GROMACS .gro file of C-alpha atoms in nm:
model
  199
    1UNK     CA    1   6.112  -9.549   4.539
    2UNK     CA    2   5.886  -9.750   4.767
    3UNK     CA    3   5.759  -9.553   5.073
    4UNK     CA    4   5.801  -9.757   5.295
    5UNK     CA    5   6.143  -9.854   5.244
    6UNK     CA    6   6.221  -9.425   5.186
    7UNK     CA    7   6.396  -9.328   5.486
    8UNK     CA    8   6.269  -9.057   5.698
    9UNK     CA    9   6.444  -8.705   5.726
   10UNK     CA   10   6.653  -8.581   5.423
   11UNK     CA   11   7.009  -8.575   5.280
   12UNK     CA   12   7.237  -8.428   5.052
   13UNK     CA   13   7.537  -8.540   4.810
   14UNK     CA   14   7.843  -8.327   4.750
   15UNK     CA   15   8.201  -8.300   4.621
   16UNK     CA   16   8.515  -8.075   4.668
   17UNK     CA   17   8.766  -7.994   4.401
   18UNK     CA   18   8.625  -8.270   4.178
   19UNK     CA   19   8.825  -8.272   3.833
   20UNK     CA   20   8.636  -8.486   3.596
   21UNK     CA   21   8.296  -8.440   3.486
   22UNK     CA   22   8.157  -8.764   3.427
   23UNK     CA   23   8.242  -8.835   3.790
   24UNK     CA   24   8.010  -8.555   3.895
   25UNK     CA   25   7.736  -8.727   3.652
   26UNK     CA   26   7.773  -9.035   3.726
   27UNK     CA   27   7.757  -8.927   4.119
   28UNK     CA   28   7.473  -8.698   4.074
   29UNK     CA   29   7.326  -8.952   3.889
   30UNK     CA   30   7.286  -9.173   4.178
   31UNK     CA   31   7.194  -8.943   4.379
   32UNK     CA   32   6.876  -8.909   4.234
   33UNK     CA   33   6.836  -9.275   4.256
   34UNK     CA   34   6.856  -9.282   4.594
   35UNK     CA   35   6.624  -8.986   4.646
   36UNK     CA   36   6.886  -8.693   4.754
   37UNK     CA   37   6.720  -8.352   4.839
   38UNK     CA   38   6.989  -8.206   4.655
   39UNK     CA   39   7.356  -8.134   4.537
   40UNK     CA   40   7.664  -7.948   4.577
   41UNK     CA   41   8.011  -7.886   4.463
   42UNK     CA   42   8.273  -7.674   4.627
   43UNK     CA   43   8.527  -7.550   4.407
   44UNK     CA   44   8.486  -7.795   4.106
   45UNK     CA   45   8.729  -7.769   3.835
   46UNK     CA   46   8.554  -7.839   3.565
   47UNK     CA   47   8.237  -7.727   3.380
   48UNK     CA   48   7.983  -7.898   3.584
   49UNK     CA   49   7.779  -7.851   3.248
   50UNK     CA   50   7.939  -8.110   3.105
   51UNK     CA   51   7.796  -8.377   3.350
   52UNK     CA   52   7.520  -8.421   3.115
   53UNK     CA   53   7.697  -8.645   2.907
   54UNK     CA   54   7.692  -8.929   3.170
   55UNK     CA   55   7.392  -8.876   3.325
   56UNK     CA   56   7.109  -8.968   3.145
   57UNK     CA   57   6.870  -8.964   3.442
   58UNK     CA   58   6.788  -8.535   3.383
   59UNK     CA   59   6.900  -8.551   3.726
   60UNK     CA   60   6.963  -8.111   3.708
   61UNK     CA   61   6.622  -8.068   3.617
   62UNK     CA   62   6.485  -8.237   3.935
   63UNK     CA   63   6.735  -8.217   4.221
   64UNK     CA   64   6.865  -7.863   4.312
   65UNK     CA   65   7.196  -7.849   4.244
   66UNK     CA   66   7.452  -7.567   4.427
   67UNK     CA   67   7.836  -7.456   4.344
   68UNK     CA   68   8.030  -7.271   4.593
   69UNK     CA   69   8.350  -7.107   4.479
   70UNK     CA   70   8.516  -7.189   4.807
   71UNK     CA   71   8.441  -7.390   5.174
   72UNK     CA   72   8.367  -7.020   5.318
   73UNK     CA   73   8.037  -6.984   5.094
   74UNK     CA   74   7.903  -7.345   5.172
   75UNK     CA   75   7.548  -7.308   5.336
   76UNK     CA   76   7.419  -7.598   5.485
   77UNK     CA   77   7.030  -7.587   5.590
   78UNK     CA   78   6.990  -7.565   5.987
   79UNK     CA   79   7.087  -7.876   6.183
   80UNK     CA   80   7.220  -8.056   5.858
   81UNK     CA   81   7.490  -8.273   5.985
   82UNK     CA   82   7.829  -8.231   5.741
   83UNK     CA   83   7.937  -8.581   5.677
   84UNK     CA   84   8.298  -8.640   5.517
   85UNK     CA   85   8.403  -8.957   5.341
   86UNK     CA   86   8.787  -9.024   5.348
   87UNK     CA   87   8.975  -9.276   5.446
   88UNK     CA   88   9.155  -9.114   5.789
   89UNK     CA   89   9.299  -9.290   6.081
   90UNK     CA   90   9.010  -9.191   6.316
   91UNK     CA   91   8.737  -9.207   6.060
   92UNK     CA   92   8.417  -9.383   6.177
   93UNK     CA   93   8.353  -9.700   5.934
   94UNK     CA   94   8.056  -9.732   5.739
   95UNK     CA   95   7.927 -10.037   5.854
   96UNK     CA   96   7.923  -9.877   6.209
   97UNK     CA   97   7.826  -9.544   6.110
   98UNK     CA   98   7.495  -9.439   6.288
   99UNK     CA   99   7.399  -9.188   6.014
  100UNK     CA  100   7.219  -8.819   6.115
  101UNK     CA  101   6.818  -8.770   5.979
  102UNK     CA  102   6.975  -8.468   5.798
  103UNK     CA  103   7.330  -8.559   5.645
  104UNK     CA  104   7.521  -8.351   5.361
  105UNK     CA  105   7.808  -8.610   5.231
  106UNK     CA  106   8.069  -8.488   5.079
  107UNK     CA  107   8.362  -8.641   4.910
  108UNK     CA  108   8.710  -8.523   4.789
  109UNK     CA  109   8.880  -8.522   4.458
  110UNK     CA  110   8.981  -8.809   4.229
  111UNK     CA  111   9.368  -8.753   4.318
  112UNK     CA  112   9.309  -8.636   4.681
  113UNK     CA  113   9.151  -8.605   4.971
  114UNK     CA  114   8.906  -8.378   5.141
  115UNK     CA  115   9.087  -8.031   5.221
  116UNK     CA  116   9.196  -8.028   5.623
  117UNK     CA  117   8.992  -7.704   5.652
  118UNK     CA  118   8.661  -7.892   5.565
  119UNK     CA  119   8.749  -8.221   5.713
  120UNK     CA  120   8.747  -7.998   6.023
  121UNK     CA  121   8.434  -7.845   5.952
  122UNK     CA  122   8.283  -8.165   5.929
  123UNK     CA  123   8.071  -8.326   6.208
  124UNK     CA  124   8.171  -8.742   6.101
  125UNK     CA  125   8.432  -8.857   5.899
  126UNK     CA  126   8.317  -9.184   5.791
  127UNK     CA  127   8.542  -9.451   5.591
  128UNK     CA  128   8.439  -9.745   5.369
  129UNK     CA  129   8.641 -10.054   5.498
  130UNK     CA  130   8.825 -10.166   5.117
  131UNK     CA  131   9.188 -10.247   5.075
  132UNK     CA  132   9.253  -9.940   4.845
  133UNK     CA  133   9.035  -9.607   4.737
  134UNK     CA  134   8.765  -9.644   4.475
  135UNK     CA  135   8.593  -9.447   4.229
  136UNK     CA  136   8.423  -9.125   4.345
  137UNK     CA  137   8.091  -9.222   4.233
  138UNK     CA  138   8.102  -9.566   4.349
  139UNK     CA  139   8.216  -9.439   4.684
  140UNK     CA  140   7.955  -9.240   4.706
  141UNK     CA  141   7.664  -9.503   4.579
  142UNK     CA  142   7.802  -9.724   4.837
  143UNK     CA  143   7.732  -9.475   5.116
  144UNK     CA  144   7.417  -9.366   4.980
  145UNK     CA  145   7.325  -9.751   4.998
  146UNK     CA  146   7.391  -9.766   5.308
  147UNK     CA  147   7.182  -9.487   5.436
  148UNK     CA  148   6.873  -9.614   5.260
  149UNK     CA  149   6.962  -9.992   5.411
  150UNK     CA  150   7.019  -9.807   5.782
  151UNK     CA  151   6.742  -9.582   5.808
  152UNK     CA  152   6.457  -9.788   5.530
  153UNK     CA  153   6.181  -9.997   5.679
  154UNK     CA  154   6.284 -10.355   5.465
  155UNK     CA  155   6.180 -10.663   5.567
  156UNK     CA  156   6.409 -10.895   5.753
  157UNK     CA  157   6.664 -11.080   5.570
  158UNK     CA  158   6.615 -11.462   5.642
  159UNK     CA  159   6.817 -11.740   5.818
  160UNK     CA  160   6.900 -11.948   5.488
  161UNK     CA  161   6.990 -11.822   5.171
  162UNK     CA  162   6.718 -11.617   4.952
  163UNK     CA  163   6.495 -11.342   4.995
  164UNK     CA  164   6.200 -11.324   5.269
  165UNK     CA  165   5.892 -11.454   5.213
  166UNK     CA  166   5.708 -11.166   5.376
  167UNK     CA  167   5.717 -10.807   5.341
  168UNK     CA  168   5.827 -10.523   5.510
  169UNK     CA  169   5.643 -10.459   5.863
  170UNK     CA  170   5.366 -10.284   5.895
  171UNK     CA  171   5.354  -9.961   6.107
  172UNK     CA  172   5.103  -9.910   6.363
  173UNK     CA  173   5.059  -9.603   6.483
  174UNK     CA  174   5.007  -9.598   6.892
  175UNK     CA  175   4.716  -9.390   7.071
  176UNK     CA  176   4.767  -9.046   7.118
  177UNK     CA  177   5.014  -8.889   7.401
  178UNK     CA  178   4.926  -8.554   7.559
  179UNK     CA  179   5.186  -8.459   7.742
  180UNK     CA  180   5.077  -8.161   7.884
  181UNK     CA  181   4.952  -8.191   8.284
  182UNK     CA  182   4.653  -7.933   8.208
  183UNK     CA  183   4.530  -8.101   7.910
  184UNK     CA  184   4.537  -8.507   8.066
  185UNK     CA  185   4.352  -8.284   8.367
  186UNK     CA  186   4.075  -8.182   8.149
  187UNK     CA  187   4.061  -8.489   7.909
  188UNK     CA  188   4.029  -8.698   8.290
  189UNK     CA  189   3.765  -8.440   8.353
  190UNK     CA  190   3.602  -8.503   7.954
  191UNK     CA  191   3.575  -8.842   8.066
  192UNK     CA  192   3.416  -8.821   8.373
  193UNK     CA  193   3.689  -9.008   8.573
  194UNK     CA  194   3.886  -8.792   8.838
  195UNK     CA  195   4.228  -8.940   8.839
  196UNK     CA  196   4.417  -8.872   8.547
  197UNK     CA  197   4.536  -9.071   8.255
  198UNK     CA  198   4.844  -9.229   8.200
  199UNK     CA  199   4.967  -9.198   7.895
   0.00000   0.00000   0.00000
């Protein structure tokens, strides 16, 4: 992935009581695509082992992957924002969905939703606007997609139809801001001026 278009700060990809492997592969899957720091599954029901057979990125043997037996045993790193993905009544939608610098998504089953104990635990529910559910990979590429679209550096789309015809901006990086009193004190002094810089 292109670094300037790779967002800052980090997130994860997850499921609960998923029930069919090649969901989990084909999720997983994408979630090494899009650069996730790593996956989880809470209660799965089936061999997770068995993912293998749809992905064919070797996304196990670069992305850490986690199973908890049970929502009590999910560990989350510190400040990692627990993002749910169901369609509820008071769910945020994507498209309006300000997303955290350090997100763990998770999604629910194939023939289900996300348990009330961990939609409770989470800190966003967050719903993709579609007239009925879709597949729990593509649900979960869509959101991905729109993390990387949110929080990328891309260049602008144009007015008419096409892509741009320039590229992403470039950064530029401001001069430096001391914000300790002391320190503009003695930088003032440094410089020979006595009043002291504004920053």
């Amino acid at each position: 992935m292109d670094t300037a278009s790779t967002p800052r700060g980090y997130f994860a990809v997850g499921v609960e009581r998923i029930s069919k492997p090649g969901n989990v592969g084909n999720l997983i899957r994408s979630a090494h695509a899009f650069g996730a720091s790593f996956f989880f599954a809470i209660d799965p029901a089936p061999d997770i082992r068995e993912m293998h057979y749809v992905d064919t990125s070797g996304a196990p043997e670069h992305l850490p992957f986690y199973i908890y037996d049970g929502l009590a045993d999910l560990k989350l790193p510190k400040d990692c924002m627990l993002v749910g993905v169901e369609l509820t009544e008071d769910a945020v939608e994507l498209p309006s969905f300000r997303h955290p610098l350090r997100a763990a998504y998770v999604l629910g089953p194939e023939r289900g939703s996300l348990s009330p104990e961990l939609q409770e635990r989470c800190d966003f529910i967050i719903k993709i606007p579609m007239k009925f559910c879709v597949n729990v990979g593509v649900a979960g590429a869509l959101v991905m997609y729109d993390r990387m679209i949110s929080l990328g550096r891309f260049a602008e789309r144009p007015v008419r139809t096409g892509g741009p015809v320039e590229g992403p901006p470039v950064h530029k990086h401001g001069a430096q801001k001391v914000r300790n009193r002391a320190e503009r004190r003695r930088r003032a002094a440094t410089l020979g001026r006595g009043e002291i810089p504004r920053d």
